[in-house]
Amino acid sequence: MSTIFSRIVAGELPADIVYQDDLVTCFRDINPVAPTHILVIPNREIATVNDFQDGDEHLAGHMVLVAQRIAREEGIADSGYRLIINCNRDGGQEVMHVHLHLVGGRRMGPMVLRE
Ligand code: AMP
């Protein structure tokens, strides 16, 4: 079963794609929480960060380097931004296709809400 994100990678669902290569696809979040909110996802369907395996080092590092490049292009590299990967229930993951959130363009506030 394909995730909605796999369908975006395949071009079957519309998305505002800002960058794509043979490893990753990056598109604007449909419900942005900040002026810049872009998702960096592996083209290969990997459910959660728990499912990265030995051999995925290049892919995982590439996701960060691509996010860094997009942050520069978005003009937020110097003002700052946050990279977030949510995992499973307690991490608040909703889409079971691992994704790196790149959020910035405003002050992000505390990293995690205190209970
Ligand atoms: P997470 O809670 O970490 O799983 O984040 C899932 C993110 O995917 C949320 O920020 C959603 O707004 C975003 N999202 C869900 N569907 C789409 C879509 N079709 N296009 C772009 N972003 C989406």
Coordinates of N, CA and C and ligand atoms in Angstrom, one line a residue:
M1 N 0.8 -1.2 0.0 CA 0.0 0.0 0.0 C 0.9 1.3 0.0
S2 N 0.6 2.1 -0.9 CA 1.4 3.4 -1.1 C 0.9 4.4 -0.1
T3 N 1.8 5.1 0.5 CA 1.5 6.3 1.3 C 1.1 7.5 0.4
I4 N 0.5 8.5 1.0 CA 0.2 9.6 0.2 C 1.5 10.3 -0.3
F5 N 2.5 10.2 0.5 CA 3.8 10.8 0.1 C 4.5 10.0 -1.1
S6 N 4.3 8.7 -1.1 CA 4.8 7.9 -2.3 C 4.1 8.3 -3.5
R7 N 2.8 8.6 -3.4 CA 2.0 9.1 -4.5 C 2.5 10.4 -5.0
I8 N 2.9 11.3 -4.1 CA 3.5 12.6 -4.5 C 4.8 12.4 -5.2
V9 N 5.6 11.5 -4.7 CA 6.9 11.2 -5.4 C 6.6 10.7 -6.8
A10 N 5.6 9.8 -7.0 CA 5.3 9.2 -8.3 C 4.6 10.2 -9.2
G11 N 4.2 11.4 -8.7 CA 3.5 12.4 -9.5 C 2.0 12.1 -9.6
E12 N 1.5 11.2 -8.8 CA 0.1 10.8 -8.9 C -0.8 11.8 -8.1
L13 N -0.2 12.5 -7.1 CA -0.9 13.5 -6.3 C -0.2 14.8 -6.5
P14 N -0.9 15.9 -6.6 CA -0.3 17.2 -6.7 C 0.4 17.6 -5.5
A15 N 1.5 18.4 -5.6 CA 2.2 18.9 -4.5 C 3.1 20.1 -5.1
D16 N 3.4 21.0 -4.2 CA 4.3 22.1 -4.6 C 5.7 21.7 -4.3
I17 N 6.3 21.0 -5.3 CA 7.6 20.4 -5.2 C 8.7 21.5 -5.4
V18 N 9.6 21.6 -4.5 CA 10.6 22.6 -4.6 C 12.0 22.0 -5.0
Y19 N 12.1 20.7 -4.8 CA 13.3 20.0 -5.3 C 13.1 18.5 -5.3
Q20 N 13.7 17.9 -6.3 CA 13.6 16.4 -6.4 C 14.8 15.9 -7.1
D21 N 15.3 14.8 -6.6 CA 16.4 14.1 -7.3 C 16.2 12.6 -7.2
D22 N 17.2 11.8 -7.4 CA 16.9 10.3 -7.4 C 16.7 9.7 -6.0
L23 N 17.0 10.5 -5.0 CA 16.9 10.0 -3.6 C 15.8 10.6 -2.8
V24 N 15.5 11.9 -3.0 CA 14.6 12.6 -2.2 C 13.6 13.5 -3.0
T25 N 12.5 13.8 -2.4 CA 11.5 14.8 -3.0 C 11.2 15.7 -1.8
C26 N 11.1 17.0 -2.2 CA 10.9 18.1 -1.2 C 9.7 18.9 -1.7
F27 N 8.8 19.1 -0.8 CA 7.6 19.9 -1.2 C 7.0 20.6 0.0
R28 N 6.2 21.7 -0.3 CA 5.7 22.5 0.7 C 4.6 21.8 1.5
D29 N 4.6 21.9 2.8 CA 3.6 21.3 3.6 C 2.3 21.9 3.3
I30 N 1.2 21.1 3.2 CA -0.1 21.6 2.9 C -0.7 22.4 4.0
N31 N -0.2 22.3 5.2 CA -0.8 23.0 6.3 C 0.4 23.6 7.1
P32 N 1.0 24.6 6.5 CA 2.3 25.1 7.1 C 2.1 25.8 8.5
V33 N 3.1 25.5 9.3 CA 3.1 26.1 10.7 C 4.1 27.3 10.7
A34 N 4.7 27.7 9.6 CA 5.6 28.8 9.6 C 5.7 29.2 8.2
P35 N 6.3 30.5 7.9 CA 6.4 31.0 6.5 C 7.1 30.0 5.6
T36 N 8.1 29.3 6.1 CA 8.7 28.2 5.3 C 8.4 26.9 6.1
H37 N 7.8 26.0 5.4 CA 7.5 24.7 6.0 C 7.6 23.7 4.8
I38 N 8.7 23.0 4.7 CA 8.9 22.1 3.6 C 9.3 20.7 4.1
L39 N 8.7 19.7 3.5 CA 9.0 18.3 3.9 C 10.0 17.7 2.9
V40 N 11.0 17.1 3.5 CA 12.1 16.4 2.7 C 11.8 14.9 3.0
I41 N 11.5 14.2 1.9 CA 11.2 12.8 2.1 C 12.1 11.9 1.2
P42 N 12.4 10.7 1.7 CA 13.1 9.8 0.7 C 12.1 9.3 -0.3
N43 N 12.6 9.1 -1.5 CA 11.7 8.6 -2.6 C 11.2 7.2 -2.3
R44 N 12.1 6.4 -1.7 CA 11.8 5.1 -1.3 C 10.9 5.1 0.0
E45 N 9.9 4.2 0.0 CA 9.0 4.3 1.2 C 9.7 3.7 2.4
I46 N 10.0 4.5 3.3 CA 10.5 4.1 4.6 C 9.5 4.6 5.7
A47 N 9.0 3.8 6.5 CA 7.9 4.2 7.3 C 8.2 5.2 8.4
T48 N 9.3 4.9 9.2 CA 9.6 5.8 10.3 C 11.1 5.9 10.4
V49 N 11.6 6.8 11.2 CA 13.1 6.9 11.4 C 13.6 5.6 12.0
N50 N 12.8 4.8 12.7 CA 13.2 3.5 13.2 C 13.6 2.5 12.1
D51 N 13.1 2.8 10.9 CA 13.3 1.9 9.8 C 14.5 2.2 8.9
F52 N 15.2 3.3 9.2 CA 16.5 3.5 8.5 C 17.4 2.3 8.9
Q53 N 18.2 1.8 7.9 CA 19.1 0.7 8.2 C 20.5 1.0 7.8
D54 N 21.4 0.1 8.3 CA 22.8 0.3 7.8 C 22.7 0.3 6.3
G55 N 23.4 1.2 5.7 CA 23.4 1.4 4.3 C 22.6 2.6 3.9
D56 N 21.8 3.1 4.8 CA 21.0 4.3 4.6 C 21.7 5.6 5.0
E57 N 23.0 5.5 5.4 CA 23.7 6.7 5.9 C 23.7 7.8 4.8
H58 N 24.0 7.4 3.6 CA 24.0 8.5 2.5 C 22.7 9.1 2.4
L59 N 21.6 8.3 2.4 CA 20.3 8.9 2.2 C 19.9 9.8 3.4
A60 N 20.2 9.4 4.6 CA 19.8 10.2 5.8 C 20.7 11.5 5.7
G61 N 21.9 11.4 5.4 CA 22.8 12.6 5.4 C 22.4 13.5 4.2
H62 N 22.0 12.9 3.1 CA 21.5 13.7 2.0 C 20.3 14.5 2.3
M63 N 19.4 13.9 3.1 CA 18.2 14.6 3.5 C 18.5 15.9 4.2
V64 N 19.5 15.8 5.1 CA 19.9 17.0 5.9 C 20.6 18.0 5.0
L65 N 21.5 17.6 4.1 CA 22.2 18.5 3.2 C 21.2 19.2 2.2
V66 N 20.2 18.4 1.8 CA 19.2 19.1 0.9 C 18.4 20.1 1.7
A67 N 18.0 19.8 2.9 CA 17.3 20.7 3.7 C 18.1 22.0 3.9
Q68 N 19.4 21.8 4.2 CA 20.3 22.9 4.4 C 20.3 23.8 3.2
R69 N 20.4 23.2 2.0 CA 20.5 24.0 0.7 C 19.1 24.7 0.5
I70 N 18.0 24.1 0.8 CA 16.7 24.7 0.6 C 16.6 25.9 1.6
A71 N 17.1 25.7 2.8 CA 17.0 26.8 3.8 C 17.7 28.0 3.3
R72 N 18.9 27.8 2.6 CA 19.6 28.9 2.1 C 18.8 29.6 1.0
E73 N 18.2 28.7 0.1 CA 17.5 29.3 -1.0 C 16.2 30.0 -0.5
E74 N 15.7 29.6 0.6 CA 14.5 30.3 1.2 C 14.9 31.5 1.9
G75 N 16.2 31.8 2.1 CA 16.7 33.0 2.8 C 16.6 32.9 4.3
I76 N 16.5 31.7 4.8 CA 16.4 31.5 6.3 C 17.6 30.9 7.0
A77 N 18.7 30.6 6.2 CA 19.8 29.9 6.7 C 20.4 30.7 7.9
D78 N 20.5 32.0 7.7 CA 21.2 32.8 8.8 C 20.3 33.2 9.9
S79 N 19.0 33.4 9.6 CA 18.1 33.8 10.7 C 17.8 32.5 11.5
G80 N 17.8 31.3 10.8 CA 17.7 30.1 11.6 C 16.4 29.3 11.2
Y81 N 16.4 28.1 11.6 CA 15.3 27.2 11.2 C 15.4 26.0 12.1
R82 N 14.4 25.1 12.0 CA 14.4 23.9 12.7 C 14.1 22.7 11.8
L83 N 14.9 21.6 12.0 CA 14.6 20.4 11.3 C 14.0 19.4 12.3
I84 N 12.9 18.8 11.9 CA 12.2 17.9 12.8 C 11.8 16.6 12.1
I85 N 12.1 15.5 12.8 CA 11.5 14.2 12.3 C 10.7 13.7 13.4
N86 N 9.4 13.6 13.2 CA 8.5 12.9 14.2 C 8.5 11.4 14.0
C87 N 8.4 10.7 15.1 CA 8.4 9.2 15.0 C 7.3 8.6 15.8
N88 N 6.4 7.9 15.1 CA 5.4 7.1 15.8 C 4.5 8.0 16.7
R89 N 3.7 7.4 17.6 CA 2.7 8.1 18.3 C 3.2 9.2 19.2
D90 N 4.1 8.9 20.0 CA 4.6 10.0 21.0 C 5.3 11.1 20.2
G91 N 5.9 10.8 19.1 CA 6.6 11.8 18.3 C 5.6 12.6 17.5
G92 N 4.3 12.2 17.4 CA 3.3 12.9 16.7 C 3.3 12.7 15.2
Q93 N 3.8 11.5 14.8 CA 3.9 11.2 13.3 C 2.6 10.8 12.8
E94 N 2.1 11.5 11.7 CA 0.8 11.2 11.1 C 0.9 10.4 9.8
V95 N 2.0 10.8 9.1 CA 2.1 10.1 7.8 C 3.3 9.1 7.9
M96 N 3.0 7.8 7.6 CA 4.0 6.8 7.9 C 4.9 6.6 6.7
H97 N 5.6 7.7 6.4 CA 6.6 7.7 5.3 C 7.6 8.8 5.9
V98 N 8.7 8.3 6.3 CA 9.6 9.2 7.1 C 9.8 10.6 6.3
H99 N 9.8 11.7 7.1 CA 9.9 13.0 6.5 C 10.6 13.9 7.5
L100 N 11.4 14.8 6.9 CA 12.1 15.8 7.7 C 11.4 17.1 7.4
H101 N 10.9 17.7 8.5 CA 10.2 19.0 8.4 C 11.3 20.1 8.4
L102 N 11.3 21.0 7.5 CA 12.2 22.2 7.5 C 11.2 23.4 7.8
V103 N 11.4 24.0 9.0 CA 10.5 25.1 9.3 C 11.3 26.3 9.7
G104 N 10.9 27.4 9.3 CA 11.6 28.7 9.6 C 10.8 29.9 9.1
G105 N 11.5 31.0 9.2 CA 10.9 32.3 8.8 C 10.2 33.0 9.9
R106 N 10.2 32.4 11.1 CA 9.8 33.1 12.3 C 10.5 32.4 13.5
R107 N 10.4 33.0 14.7 CA 10.9 32.4 15.9 C 10.1 31.1 16.2
M108 N 10.8 30.0 16.4 CA 10.2 28.8 16.6 C 9.6 28.5 18.0
G109 N 10.1 29.3 19.0 CA 9.7 29.0 20.3 C 10.3 27.8 20.9
P110 N 9.7 27.3 22.1 CA 10.4 26.2 22.8 C 10.4 25.0 21.9
M111 N 11.4 24.1 22.1 CA 11.5 22.9 21.2 C 10.3 22.0 21.5
V112 N 10.0 21.8 22.7 CA 8.9 20.9 23.1 C 8.1 21.5 24.2
L113 N 6.7 21.4 24.0 CA 5.9 21.9 25.1 C 6.1 21.2 26.4
R114 N 6.3 22.0 27.5 CA 6.4 21.3 28.8 C 5.0 20.9 29.3
E115 N 4.9 19.8 30.0 CA 3.6 19.3 30.4 C 3.2 20.1 31.7
Ligands
AMP1 P1 3.9 14.4 10.8 O1 2.9 14.8 11.8 O2 5.3 14.6 11.2 O3 3.6 13.0 10.2 O4 3.7 15.4 9.6 C1 2.9 15.2 8.5 C2 2.8 16.5 7.7 O5 2.4 16.2 6.4 C3 1.8 17.5 8.3 O6 2.5 18.7 8.6 C4 0.8 17.7 7.2 O7 0.3 19.0 7.1 C5 1.6 17.3 5.9 N1 0.8 16.8 4.8 C6 -0.2 15.8 4.8 N2 -0.6 15.6 3.6 C7 0.1 16.4 2.8 C8 0.0 16.7 1.4 N3 -0.8 16.0 0.6 N4 0.9 17.6 0.9 C9 1.7 18.3 1.7 N5 1.8 18.1 3.0 C10 1.0 17.2 3.6

